[in-house]
Amino acid sequence: MNAPACIRTLVVDDEPLAREGLRLLLAADPEVRVVGEAGNGLEAVRLIREQRPDLVLLDVQMPEFNGFEVLARLAPGEVPAVIFVTAYDRYALRAFDIHALDYLLKPFRDERLHDAIGRAKAQLKLARMSDLSQRLLSVLTTYGERDGVPVPTSPAPAASPAEPWVTRLAIRDTGRVVFLDVDEIEYIEAADYYVQIHAGGKAYLHRETMQSLEARLDPERFMRIHRSAIVNSRRIRELRSEGRRDLVVVLTGGAELRVARSHREKFQHLR
């Protein structure tokens, strides 16, 4: 069996001790190789362009450019996967808006870094499969055109590009940021320009519209059942008919939500 491809990683932090700490933690992982370190934003931009890392552990506040300015100076094809590592919680929402893989607040437990690296490995593996599929399709197309052999016009389903569905949400809550795995969500309700997210018996107010959040959630898991409600299909405990046409969803936490008639058809195929 071939050895797994290493994740070429760049460590960017203006504190030498912080860079050393990250490097030591990453050294224990044979699938990660640190290809460089940068102590300021200008150096980070240069090294990202030179080294083309798969992943960057990126501080936010640094000399020259901050972490967001570093990413803004890169062309779309130059931007690697990013895990922010910072002492400031106030940038978390902005970080997830630009699809950062994770946001580690210093000081963090070693396990948090390893969890984030594990998530990066999964994302990069899917991205590499997609790239391999695209190259294979290109070869097939070339030979097909030359020899008159029909070729598929799109990759096979198993090698489709990685879906960009969000796996964690950063929710600002009274002077702190709560990170919520989407698996924990039972349902989501609209609240003007906000949504109310119900998970683990608690309700979190999150500043994002229903439409925007729905577009970021995996549609195989999250179902719009009403203009103002989305449910996690894995949290549905029961479907109950009321009258001749009304349908009610009962969730594992006990909440009962009415299904709009325009969305009833989705439940015919639910397993």
Short mmCIF file of C-alpha atoms in Angstrom, two decimals:
data_model
loop_
_atom_site.label_atom_id
_atom_site.label_comp_id
_atom_site.label_asym_id
_atom_site.label_seq_id
_atom_site.Cartn_x
_atom_site.Cartn_y
_atom_site.Cartn_z
CA MET A 1 0.00 0.00 0.00
CA ASN A 2 1.31 3.46 -0.86
CA ALA A 3 2.17 5.77 2.02
CA PRO A 4 -0.37 8.59 2.46
CA ALA A 5 0.64 11.90 0.88
CA CYS A 6 2.03 14.32 3.44
CA ILE A 7 0.18 17.52 4.19
CA ARG A 8 2.67 20.26 3.41
CA THR A 9 2.09 22.79 6.16
CA LEU A 10 3.22 26.36 6.77
CA VAL A 11 3.27 27.81 10.29
CA VAL A 12 2.63 31.56 10.49
CA ASP A 13 2.87 33.37 13.83
CA ASP A 14 4.79 36.44 14.97
CA GLU A 15 5.74 34.73 18.26
CA PRO A 16 8.76 32.40 17.88
CA LEU A 17 7.70 30.32 20.89
CA ALA A 18 4.23 29.82 19.40
CA ARG A 19 5.74 28.65 16.11
CA GLU A 20 8.04 26.27 17.96
CA GLY A 21 5.11 24.86 19.96
CA LEU A 22 3.08 24.20 16.82
CA ARG A 23 6.05 22.68 15.05
CA LEU A 24 6.68 20.28 17.96
CA LEU A 25 3.04 19.20 18.03
CA LEU A 26 2.98 18.63 14.27
CA ALA A 27 6.25 16.67 14.37
CA ALA A 28 4.43 13.77 16.03
CA ASP A 29 2.19 13.32 12.98
CA PRO A 30 3.89 11.40 10.15
CA GLU A 31 1.29 12.68 7.67
CA VAL A 32 2.23 16.31 8.26
CA ARG A 33 5.40 18.01 7.05
CA VAL A 34 6.21 21.59 8.01
CA VAL A 35 7.64 23.26 4.90
CA GLY A 36 8.29 26.68 6.38
CA GLU A 37 7.61 29.28 9.05
CA ALA A 38 6.76 32.95 8.78
CA GLY A 39 6.83 35.62 11.48
CA ASN A 40 4.85 38.31 9.67
CA GLY A 41 2.24 38.72 6.97
CA LEU A 42 4.60 39.78 4.20
CA GLU A 43 6.77 36.74 4.74
CA ALA A 44 3.69 34.54 4.85
CA VAL A 45 2.51 35.71 1.42
CA ARG A 46 5.95 35.08 -0.06
CA LEU A 47 6.27 31.59 1.43
CA ILE A 48 2.75 30.56 0.41
CA ARG A 49 3.55 31.51 -3.19
CA GLU A 50 6.93 29.80 -3.10
CA GLN A 51 6.07 26.65 -1.17
CA ARG A 52 2.44 26.16 -2.24
CA PRO A 53 1.53 24.49 1.09
CA ASP A 54 -1.61 22.40 1.43
CA LEU A 55 -2.37 23.91 4.82
CA VAL A 56 -1.47 27.07 6.75
CA LEU A 57 -1.72 27.48 10.49
CA LEU A 58 -2.30 31.22 10.45
CA ASP A 59 -2.14 33.81 13.22
CA VAL A 60 -4.43 36.83 12.85
CA GLN A 61 -2.63 39.80 14.35
CA MET A 62 0.88 40.11 12.93
CA PRO A 63 3.24 42.80 11.63
CA GLU A 64 2.96 43.89 7.98
CA PHE A 65 -0.34 42.16 7.14
CA ASN A 66 -2.82 40.43 9.43
CA GLY A 67 -4.00 36.92 8.63
CA PHE A 68 -6.99 38.07 6.59
CA GLU A 69 -4.85 40.49 4.60
CA VAL A 70 -2.46 37.65 3.83
CA LEU A 71 -5.28 35.64 2.25
CA ALA A 72 -6.64 38.70 0.43
CA ARG A 73 -3.30 39.16 -1.33
CA LEU A 74 -3.34 35.67 -2.79
CA ALA A 75 -4.90 34.71 -6.09
CA PRO A 76 -7.79 32.21 -5.78
CA GLY A 77 -5.57 29.36 -6.96
CA GLU A 78 -2.92 30.18 -4.38
CA VAL A 79 -5.08 30.02 -1.27
CA PRO A 80 -4.40 26.88 0.80
CA ALA A 81 -6.59 25.34 3.48
CA VAL A 82 -6.44 27.52 6.59
CA ILE A 83 -6.67 26.90 10.32
CA PHE A 84 -6.54 30.15 12.27
CA VAL A 85 -4.55 30.03 15.51
CA THR A 86 -4.98 33.18 17.56
CA ALA A 87 -5.45 34.61 21.02
CA TYR A 88 -8.45 36.69 19.93
CA ASP A 89 -11.98 35.35 19.70
CA ARG A 90 -13.46 38.37 17.92
CA TYR A 91 -12.34 37.25 14.48
CA ALA A 92 -14.00 33.83 14.61
CA LEU A 93 -17.13 34.73 12.65
CA ARG A 94 -15.10 36.39 9.93
CA ALA A 95 -12.81 33.35 9.78
CA PHE A 96 -15.69 30.97 9.18
CA ASP A 97 -17.20 33.36 6.66
CA ILE A 98 -14.15 32.73 4.49
CA HIS A 99 -14.47 28.96 5.06
CA ALA A 100 -11.52 28.47 7.40
CA LEU A 101 -11.29 24.83 8.44
CA ASP A 102 -11.04 25.70 12.12
CA TYR A 103 -10.34 28.47 14.59
CA LEU A 104 -8.11 27.64 17.54
CA LEU A 105 -8.06 30.01 20.48
CA LYS A 106 -4.81 30.17 22.41
CA PRO A 107 -4.17 28.53 24.75
CA PHE A 108 -5.68 25.35 23.31
CA ARG A 109 -5.40 21.72 24.25
CA ASP A 110 -3.19 19.52 22.08
CA GLU A 111 -6.28 17.47 21.21
CA ARG A 112 -7.94 20.51 19.64
CA LEU A 113 -5.05 20.94 17.23
CA HIS A 114 -5.05 17.24 16.38
CA ASP A 115 -8.82 17.36 15.76
CA ALA A 116 -8.36 20.32 13.43
CA ILE A 117 -5.53 18.58 11.58
CA GLY A 118 -7.70 15.49 11.23
CA ARG A 119 -10.41 17.63 9.64
CA ALA A 120 -7.84 19.15 7.29
CA LYS A 121 -6.66 15.68 6.25
CA ALA A 122 -10.20 14.64 5.36
CA GLN A 123 -10.83 17.81 3.34
CA LEU A 124 -7.53 17.60 1.49
CA LYS A 125 -8.02 13.92 0.73
CA LEU A 126 -11.34 14.71 -0.95
CA ALA A 127 -9.76 17.61 -2.84
CA ARG A 128 -6.98 15.35 -4.12
CA MET A 129 -9.49 12.71 -5.22
CA SER A 130 -11.34 15.39 -7.12
CA ASP A 131 -8.15 16.62 -8.78
CA LEU A 132 -7.17 13.06 -9.74
CA SER A 133 -10.62 12.49 -11.18
CA GLN A 134 -10.42 15.67 -13.26
CA ARG A 135 -7.03 14.68 -14.66
CA LEU A 136 -8.28 11.18 -15.46
CA LEU A 137 -11.29 12.65 -17.23
CA SER A 138 -8.98 14.93 -19.22
CA VAL A 139 -6.93 11.92 -20.36
CA LEU A 140 -10.05 9.97 -21.29
CA THR A 141 -11.37 12.92 -23.24
CA THR A 142 -8.11 13.31 -25.14
CA TYR A 143 -8.01 9.62 -26.09
CA GLY A 144 -11.74 9.55 -26.80
CA GLU A 145 -11.48 12.48 -29.22
CA ARG A 146 -8.49 10.90 -30.92
CA ASP A 147 -10.01 7.40 -31.27
CA GLY A 148 -13.67 8.33 -31.59
CA VAL A 149 -14.56 6.60 -28.31
CA PRO A 150 -17.41 8.13 -26.26
CA VAL A 151 -16.24 9.43 -22.87
CA PRO A 152 -18.21 10.67 -19.87
CA THR A 153 -18.78 14.41 -19.73
CA SER A 154 -18.48 14.59 -15.95
CA PRO A 155 -16.60 12.67 -13.23
CA ALA A 156 -18.14 9.58 -11.69
CA PRO A 157 -20.23 10.33 -8.59
CA ALA A 158 -17.72 8.77 -6.19
CA ALA A 159 -15.05 11.18 -7.33
CA SER A 160 -17.14 14.32 -7.35
CA PRO A 161 -15.60 17.46 -5.84
CA ALA A 162 -15.65 17.86 -2.10
CA GLU A 163 -18.91 19.43 -1.00
CA PRO A 164 -18.45 22.73 0.79
CA TRP A 165 -20.96 22.01 3.53
CA VAL A 166 -20.14 23.61 6.84
CA THR A 167 -19.40 21.22 9.70
CA ARG A 168 -19.09 23.70 12.56
CA LEU A 169 -20.67 27.03 13.31
CA ALA A 170 -19.11 29.85 15.31
CA ILE A 171 -21.84 31.56 17.33
CA ARG A 172 -21.24 34.79 19.20
CA ASP A 173 -22.93 34.56 22.59
CA THR A 174 -22.63 37.28 25.25
CA GLY A 175 -18.93 38.03 25.09
CA ARG A 176 -17.84 34.58 23.93
CA VAL A 177 -17.85 32.47 20.80
CA VAL A 178 -19.49 29.05 20.97
CA PHE A 179 -18.42 26.46 18.40
CA LEU A 180 -21.26 24.14 17.52
CA ASP A 181 -20.90 20.96 15.46
CA VAL A 182 -23.80 20.81 13.01
CA ASP A 183 -24.43 17.20 14.10
CA GLU A 184 -25.67 18.62 17.40
CA ILE A 185 -28.32 20.79 15.77
CA GLU A 186 -31.93 19.63 16.08
CA TYR A 187 -33.64 22.42 14.24
CA ILE A 188 -33.29 26.01 13.14
CA GLU A 189 -35.90 28.76 13.19
CA ALA A 190 -35.91 32.07 11.34
CA ALA A 191 -35.80 35.25 13.39
CA ASP A 192 -35.68 38.23 10.99
CA TYR A 193 -32.01 38.74 10.10
CA TYR A 194 -31.03 36.07 12.63
CA VAL A 195 -31.69 32.39 13.11
CA GLN A 196 -32.33 30.58 16.36
CA ILE A 197 -30.39 27.32 16.48
CA HIS A 198 -31.67 24.61 18.83
CA ALA A 199 -29.13 22.07 19.99
CA GLY A 200 -28.62 20.05 23.15
CA GLY A 201 -31.61 21.59 24.89
CA LYS A 202 -30.32 25.14 24.31
CA ALA A 203 -31.19 27.87 21.84
CA TYR A 204 -28.49 30.02 20.23
CA LEU A 205 -29.19 33.26 18.38
CA HIS A 206 -26.95 33.43 15.31
CA ARG A 207 -26.65 36.42 13.01
CA GLU A 208 -27.28 34.90 9.58
CA THR A 209 -30.37 34.61 7.42
CA MET A 210 -32.13 31.28 6.95
CA GLN A 211 -31.41 31.36 3.24
CA SER A 212 -27.68 31.93 3.75
CA LEU A 213 -27.34 29.25 6.43
CA GLU A 214 -29.41 26.73 4.45
CA ALA A 215 -27.04 27.16 1.49
CA ARG A 216 -24.11 26.16 3.73
CA LEU A 217 -25.72 23.06 5.24
CA ASP A 218 -25.67 19.58 3.73
CA PRO A 219 -29.11 19.15 2.06
CA GLU A 220 -28.88 15.38 2.60
CA ARG A 221 -29.04 16.05 6.33
CA PHE A 222 -30.91 19.32 6.80
CA MET A 223 -34.43 19.69 5.43
CA ARG A 224 -36.45 22.86 5.03
CA ILE A 225 -39.89 21.91 6.30
CA HIS A 226 -41.38 25.36 6.41
CA ARG A 227 -40.55 28.89 5.31
CA SER A 228 -39.19 29.50 8.79
CA ALA A 229 -37.87 26.10 9.90
CA ILE A 230 -35.09 23.64 8.99
CA VAL A 231 -34.70 20.29 10.77
CA ASN A 232 -31.81 17.85 11.08
CA SER A 233 -33.26 14.71 9.48
CA ARG A 234 -31.17 12.52 11.77
CA ARG A 235 -32.94 14.06 14.76
CA ILE A 236 -36.44 13.18 13.57
CA ARG A 237 -38.02 10.71 15.97
CA GLU A 238 -41.54 10.60 14.62
CA LEU A 239 -43.84 11.86 11.89
CA ARG A 240 -47.42 12.38 12.92
CA SER A 241 -50.44 13.09 10.75
CA GLU A 242 -52.98 15.57 12.06
CA GLY A 243 -56.22 15.71 10.18
CA ARG A 244 -56.24 14.79 6.52
CA ARG A 245 -53.40 16.94 5.25
CA ASP A 246 -51.29 18.21 8.13
CA LEU A 247 -47.99 16.60 9.07
CA VAL A 248 -46.00 17.20 12.24
CA VAL A 249 -42.32 16.37 12.81
CA VAL A 250 -41.38 15.24 16.32
CA LEU A 251 -37.68 15.58 17.10
CA THR A 252 -35.57 13.58 19.55
CA GLY A 253 -35.53 16.50 21.96
CA GLY A 254 -39.33 16.62 22.03
CA ALA A 255 -39.93 19.65 19.80
CA GLU A 256 -42.89 19.38 17.45
CA LEU A 257 -42.85 21.31 14.18
CA ARG A 258 -45.52 21.54 11.52
CA VAL A 259 -44.53 20.71 7.93
CA ALA A 260 -45.73 23.09 5.23
CA ARG A 261 -47.75 21.36 2.53
CA SER A 262 -45.26 22.48 -0.10
CA HIS A 263 -42.55 20.45 1.69
CA ARG A 264 -44.53 17.28 2.49
CA GLU A 265 -43.25 15.42 -0.56
CA LYS A 266 -39.72 15.29 0.91
CA PHE A 267 -40.89 12.93 3.62
CA GLN A 268 -42.08 10.27 1.21
CA HIS A 269 -38.48 9.23 0.65
CA LEU A 270 -37.18 9.73 4.20
CA ARG A 271 -35.71 6.63 5.84
#
